[in-house]
């Protein structure tokens, strides 16, 4: 692929503009199972969001993925503890480990739960030069006590975009969740279950397709330009 002609674009810095190449866009051959972190949003003993996360983990492993489920019990409120709090550190380490994530929240008062939001808030948008969630895939799911709703998944989609994640098109919303799980916490066969399988399959596919070229897909001209300017300023200072 030939380099683009930038002569008529005076605001574009050719040193920090990168035209795509075929190698950039080809999926990379998988070298290990996709690593998926699952978050759920309820601490109840019979938590349907936890049951669904566990069901999703079983499906992910059947599709060949490696999974971790974070238990939010004991996680402090955001800004109410230092970042080195053991539960915060555990969550951030799992987020860094993951290549994709599943967020499953109950709907409470027409929104995701505070427990769900607190977990997302503890995962920083950036840590120095590292963006812990950028380029990772994301699937969003919710469970409801009443009729089917999409308030929680819609909110989590907004958060996923804010966290610079690749949020897959498919999603799951399970209505009357108390009817959809048996006493052992296993999800019963139903159209809701079939949709969950669809979401899991799509998440695995998107993760395999994007994890290799993720750095290229999320590379931004404005950020490369800013980094180049900072580097140039440091070089000038060091020469003084």
Tab-separated table of C-alpha atoms in Angstrom:
chain	number	residue	atom	x	y	z
A	1	UNK	CA	0.000	0.000	0.000
A	2	UNK	CA	1.461	3.339	-1.070
A	3	UNK	CA	1.920	6.153	1.426
A	4	UNK	CA	-0.858	8.760	1.158
A	5	UNK	CA	-0.174	12.199	-0.316
A	6	UNK	CA	-0.550	14.630	2.591
A	7	UNK	CA	0.658	17.723	0.758
A	8	UNK	CA	-2.818	19.240	0.563
A	9	UNK	CA	-3.531	18.557	4.245
A	10	UNK	CA	-1.410	21.166	6.037
A	11	UNK	CA	-2.645	20.201	9.525
A	12	UNK	CA	-1.555	16.564	9.188
A	13	UNK	CA	1.908	15.718	10.468
A	14	UNK	CA	3.302	13.014	8.134
A	15	UNK	CA	5.675	11.805	10.860
A	16	UNK	CA	2.782	10.715	13.069
A	17	UNK	CA	0.282	9.709	10.384
A	18	UNK	CA	0.151	5.952	9.745
A	19	UNK	CA	-1.559	4.503	6.689
A	20	UNK	CA	-2.868	0.954	7.235
A	21	UNK	CA	-1.017	-1.969	5.730
A	22	UNK	CA	-2.297	-5.441	4.944
A	23	UNK	CA	-0.274	-6.859	7.847
A	24	UNK	CA	-1.987	-4.426	10.237
A	25	UNK	CA	-5.445	-5.641	9.261
A	26	UNK	CA	-4.956	-9.406	9.119
A	27	UNK	CA	-6.160	-11.325	12.210
A	28	UNK	CA	-3.297	-12.834	14.148
A	29	UNK	CA	-3.147	-16.597	14.615
A	30	UNK	CA	-4.331	-17.416	18.164
A	31	UNK	CA	-1.501	-18.516	20.439
A	32	UNK	CA	-3.549	-19.045	23.592
A	33	UNK	CA	-7.223	-19.255	24.584
A	34	UNK	CA	-9.087	-15.935	24.690
A	35	UNK	CA	-8.904	-14.526	28.238
A	36	UNK	CA	-12.299	-13.298	29.429
A	37	UNK	CA	-13.108	-11.497	32.703
A	38	UNK	CA	-16.689	-11.621	33.972
A	39	UNK	CA	-18.225	-9.016	36.301
A	40	UNK	CA	-21.641	-9.284	37.935
A	41	UNK	CA	-23.648	-6.726	39.877
A	42	UNK	CA	-25.333	-8.256	42.918
A	43	UNK	CA	-24.199	-9.598	46.299
A	44	UNK	CA	-27.421	-11.437	47.135
A	45	UNK	CA	-27.085	-15.073	48.203
A	46	UNK	CA	-29.296	-16.053	45.275
A	47	UNK	CA	-27.881	-13.610	42.753
A	48	UNK	CA	-29.200	-14.118	39.243
A	49	UNK	CA	-26.518	-11.914	37.723
A	50	UNK	CA	-23.911	-14.172	39.370
A	51	UNK	CA	-25.747	-17.273	38.133
A	52	UNK	CA	-25.743	-15.845	34.624
A	53	UNK	CA	-22.047	-14.948	34.830
A	54	UNK	CA	-21.294	-18.508	35.919
A	55	UNK	CA	-23.419	-19.895	33.071
A	56	UNK	CA	-21.611	-17.641	30.612
A	57	UNK	CA	-18.250	-18.789	31.975
A	58	UNK	CA	-19.223	-22.421	31.302
A	59	UNK	CA	-20.195	-21.523	27.740
A	60	UNK	CA	-17.020	-19.516	27.179
A	61	UNK	CA	-14.913	-22.447	28.313
A	62	UNK	CA	-16.890	-24.729	25.977
A	63	UNK	CA	-15.945	-22.338	23.166
A	64	UNK	CA	-12.285	-22.646	24.204
A	65	UNK	CA	-11.842	-19.497	26.290
A	66	UNK	CA	-10.142	-19.071	29.664
A	67	UNK	CA	-12.287	-17.273	32.239
A	68	UNK	CA	-12.052	-15.455	35.546
A	69	UNK	CA	-15.052	-14.241	37.581
A	70	UNK	CA	-14.483	-11.311	39.948
A	71	UNK	CA	-16.342	-11.445	43.265
A	72	UNK	CA	-17.242	-7.823	44.155
A	73	UNK	CA	-17.861	-8.598	47.832
A	74	UNK	CA	-15.557	-6.385	49.888
A	75	UNK	CA	-14.808	-3.956	47.064
A	76	UNK	CA	-14.869	-0.437	48.576
A	77	UNK	CA	-16.761	2.447	47.059
A	78	UNK	CA	-14.743	4.404	44.494
A	79	UNK	CA	-12.495	7.032	46.142
A	80	UNK	CA	-13.228	5.568	49.597
A	81	UNK	CA	-10.018	3.515	49.659
A	82	UNK	CA	-6.553	3.686	48.110
A	83	UNK	CA	-5.889	2.054	44.761
A	84	UNK	CA	-3.690	-0.545	46.457
A	85	UNK	CA	-6.667	-1.927	48.413
A	86	UNK	CA	-6.524	-5.728	47.907
A	87	UNK	CA	-9.907	-5.968	46.134
A	88	UNK	CA	-9.142	-2.990	43.907
A	89	UNK	CA	-5.732	-4.424	43.034
A	90	UNK	CA	-7.319	-7.804	42.277
A	91	UNK	CA	-9.895	-6.219	39.957
A	92	UNK	CA	-7.297	-4.156	38.110
A	93	UNK	CA	-4.976	-7.131	37.687
A	94	UNK	CA	-7.820	-9.204	36.247
A	95	UNK	CA	-8.774	-6.386	33.888
A	96	UNK	CA	-5.164	-6.141	32.683
A	97	UNK	CA	-5.058	-9.938	32.241
A	98	UNK	CA	-8.236	-10.047	30.169
A	99	UNK	CA	-8.587	-9.690	26.417
A	100	UNK	CA	-12.364	-9.444	26.646
A	101	UNK	CA	-14.962	-8.889	29.343
A	102	UNK	CA	-18.582	-9.697	30.155
A	103	UNK	CA	-20.588	-7.281	32.296
A	104	UNK	CA	-23.837	-8.652	33.734
A	105	UNK	CA	-25.976	-6.450	35.976
A	106	UNK	CA	-29.418	-6.665	37.491
A	107	UNK	CA	-31.677	-3.732	36.735
A	108	UNK	CA	-32.441	-1.780	39.896
A	109	UNK	CA	-34.573	1.369	39.855
A	110	UNK	CA	-34.354	1.362	36.066
A	111	UNK	CA	-30.567	1.271	35.948
A	112	UNK	CA	-27.515	-0.891	36.511
A	113	UNK	CA	-26.690	-1.476	40.159
A	114	UNK	CA	-24.230	0.603	42.156
A	115	UNK	CA	-22.182	-2.567	42.684
A	116	UNK	CA	-21.777	-2.922	38.920
A	117	UNK	CA	-20.909	0.736	38.431
A	118	UNK	CA	-18.400	0.689	41.296
A	119	UNK	CA	-16.458	-2.119	39.640
A	120	UNK	CA	-16.273	-0.252	36.355
A	121	UNK	CA	-15.320	2.989	38.130
A	122	UNK	CA	-12.379	1.278	39.846
A	123	UNK	CA	-10.943	0.259	36.457
A	124	UNK	CA	-9.093	3.385	35.311
A	125	UNK	CA	-9.297	4.755	31.794
A	126	UNK	CA	-5.519	5.157	31.882
A	127	UNK	CA	-2.573	4.233	34.083
A	128	UNK	CA	0.306	6.368	32.904
A	129	UNK	CA	0.813	5.468	29.246
A	130	UNK	CA	-1.280	2.287	29.553
A	131	UNK	CA	-5.029	2.175	28.871
A	132	UNK	CA	-6.187	-0.974	30.707
A	133	UNK	CA	-9.402	-1.542	28.739
A	134	UNK	CA	-8.637	-0.019	25.343
A	135	UNK	CA	-9.105	-2.488	22.493
A	136	UNK	CA	-10.574	-5.242	24.671
A	137	UNK	CA	-13.864	-6.773	23.614
A	138	UNK	CA	-17.000	-6.446	25.753
A	139	UNK	CA	-20.369	-8.188	25.967
A	140	UNK	CA	-23.161	-6.637	28.063
A	141	UNK	CA	-26.000	-8.536	29.749
A	142	UNK	CA	-28.705	-7.841	32.283
A	143	UNK	CA	-31.250	-9.723	34.367
A	144	UNK	CA	-34.574	-8.266	35.434
A	145	UNK	CA	-37.088	-9.187	38.102
A	146	UNK	CA	-39.985	-8.089	35.921
A	147	UNK	CA	-40.635	-7.593	32.226
A	148	UNK	CA	-37.817	-7.372	29.728
A	149	UNK	CA	-35.886	-4.120	29.760
A	150	UNK	CA	-32.718	-2.786	28.180
A	151	UNK	CA	-31.891	0.090	30.537
A	152	UNK	CA	-28.866	-1.572	32.151
A	153	UNK	CA	-27.344	-2.911	28.929
A	154	UNK	CA	-27.784	0.475	27.264
A	155	UNK	CA	-25.972	2.181	30.145
A	156	UNK	CA	-23.175	-0.373	30.066
A	157	UNK	CA	-22.769	0.172	26.324
A	158	UNK	CA	-22.148	3.860	27.002
A	159	UNK	CA	-19.558	2.924	29.633
A	160	UNK	CA	-17.927	0.395	27.325
A	161	UNK	CA	-17.494	3.052	24.661
A	162	UNK	CA	-16.117	5.466	27.268
A	163	UNK	CA	-13.625	2.800	28.361
A	164	UNK	CA	-12.606	2.461	24.679
A	165	UNK	CA	-13.708	-1.143	24.471
A	166	UNK	CA	-14.967	-2.986	21.398
A	167	UNK	CA	-18.539	-3.657	22.505
A	168	UNK	CA	-20.063	-6.419	20.390
A	169	UNK	CA	-23.435	-5.809	18.682
A	170	UNK	CA	-25.323	-8.663	20.368
A	171	UNK	CA	-26.541	-8.492	23.970
A	172	UNK	CA	-28.733	-10.381	26.441
A	173	UNK	CA	-31.606	-9.217	28.633
A	174	UNK	CA	-33.331	-11.899	30.706
A	175	UNK	CA	-36.823	-11.032	31.988
A	176	UNK	CA	-38.299	-12.566	35.151
A	177	UNK	CA	-34.948	-14.087	35.963
A	178	UNK	CA	-36.395	-15.988	38.933
A	179	UNK	CA	-38.206	-18.184	36.383
A	180	UNK	CA	-35.130	-18.806	34.220
A	181	UNK	CA	-32.799	-20.469	36.744
A	182	UNK	CA	-33.282	-23.715	38.646
A	183	UNK	CA	-32.564	-24.292	42.335
A	184	UNK	CA	-28.913	-25.082	41.579
A	185	UNK	CA	-28.490	-21.757	39.755
A	186	UNK	CA	-28.343	-23.289	36.286
A	187	UNK	CA	-30.125	-21.501	33.461
A	188	UNK	CA	-33.073	-23.421	32.023
A	189	UNK	CA	-33.427	-24.068	28.261
A	190	UNK	CA	-35.344	-21.190	26.671
A	191	UNK	CA	-35.060	-18.526	23.964
A	192	UNK	CA	-33.266	-16.403	26.603
A	193	UNK	CA	-30.653	-19.123	26.988
A	194	UNK	CA	-30.250	-19.371	23.216
A	195	UNK	CA	-29.571	-15.623	23.074
A	196	UNK	CA	-26.924	-15.979	25.793
A	197	UNK	CA	-25.207	-18.643	23.681
A	198	UNK	CA	-25.357	-16.294	20.677
A	199	UNK	CA	-23.708	-13.515	22.678
A	200	UNK	CA	-20.947	-15.784	23.977
A	201	UNK	CA	-20.204	-17.144	20.509
A	202	UNK	CA	-20.026	-13.612	19.081
A	203	UNK	CA	-17.763	-12.409	21.900
A	204	UNK	CA	-15.289	-15.244	21.307
A	205	UNK	CA	-15.245	-14.535	17.553
A	206	UNK	CA	-14.721	-10.792	18.017
A	207	UNK	CA	-11.975	-11.422	20.579
A	208	UNK	CA	-10.106	-13.808	18.273
A	209	UNK	CA	-10.434	-11.384	15.354
A	210	UNK	CA	-9.387	-8.213	17.190
A	211	UNK	CA	-6.906	-9.156	19.905
A	212	UNK	CA	-3.989	-9.413	17.477
A	213	UNK	CA	-4.409	-6.068	15.681
A	214	UNK	CA	-5.945	-4.337	18.748
A	215	UNK	CA	-2.990	-1.970	19.147
A	216	UNK	CA	-3.347	-0.904	15.514
A	217	UNK	CA	-7.145	-0.635	15.664
A	218	UNK	CA	-7.010	1.679	18.691
A	219	UNK	CA	-4.026	3.773	17.592
A	220	UNK	CA	-5.130	7.402	17.163
A	221	UNK	CA	-3.481	10.111	15.142
A	222	UNK	CA	-4.123	12.810	17.760
A	223	UNK	CA	-2.522	10.703	20.510
A	224	UNK	CA	0.522	9.842	18.371
A	225	UNK	CA	0.933	13.521	17.568
A	226	UNK	CA	0.662	14.491	21.247
A	227	UNK	CA	3.205	11.824	22.224
A	228	UNK	CA	5.605	13.030	19.543
A	229	UNK	CA	5.303	16.614	20.780
A	230	UNK	CA	5.987	15.552	24.385
A	231	UNK	CA	9.015	13.545	23.285
A	232	UNK	CA	10.318	16.494	21.286
A	233	UNK	CA	9.882	18.792	24.310
A	234	UNK	CA	11.794	16.359	26.561
A	235	UNK	CA	14.620	16.118	24.035
A	236	UNK	CA	14.875	19.904	23.903
A	237	UNK	CA	14.941	20.146	27.694
A	238	UNK	CA	17.634	17.503	27.972
A	239	UNK	CA	19.774	19.421	25.497
A	240	UNK	CA	19.697	22.595	27.585
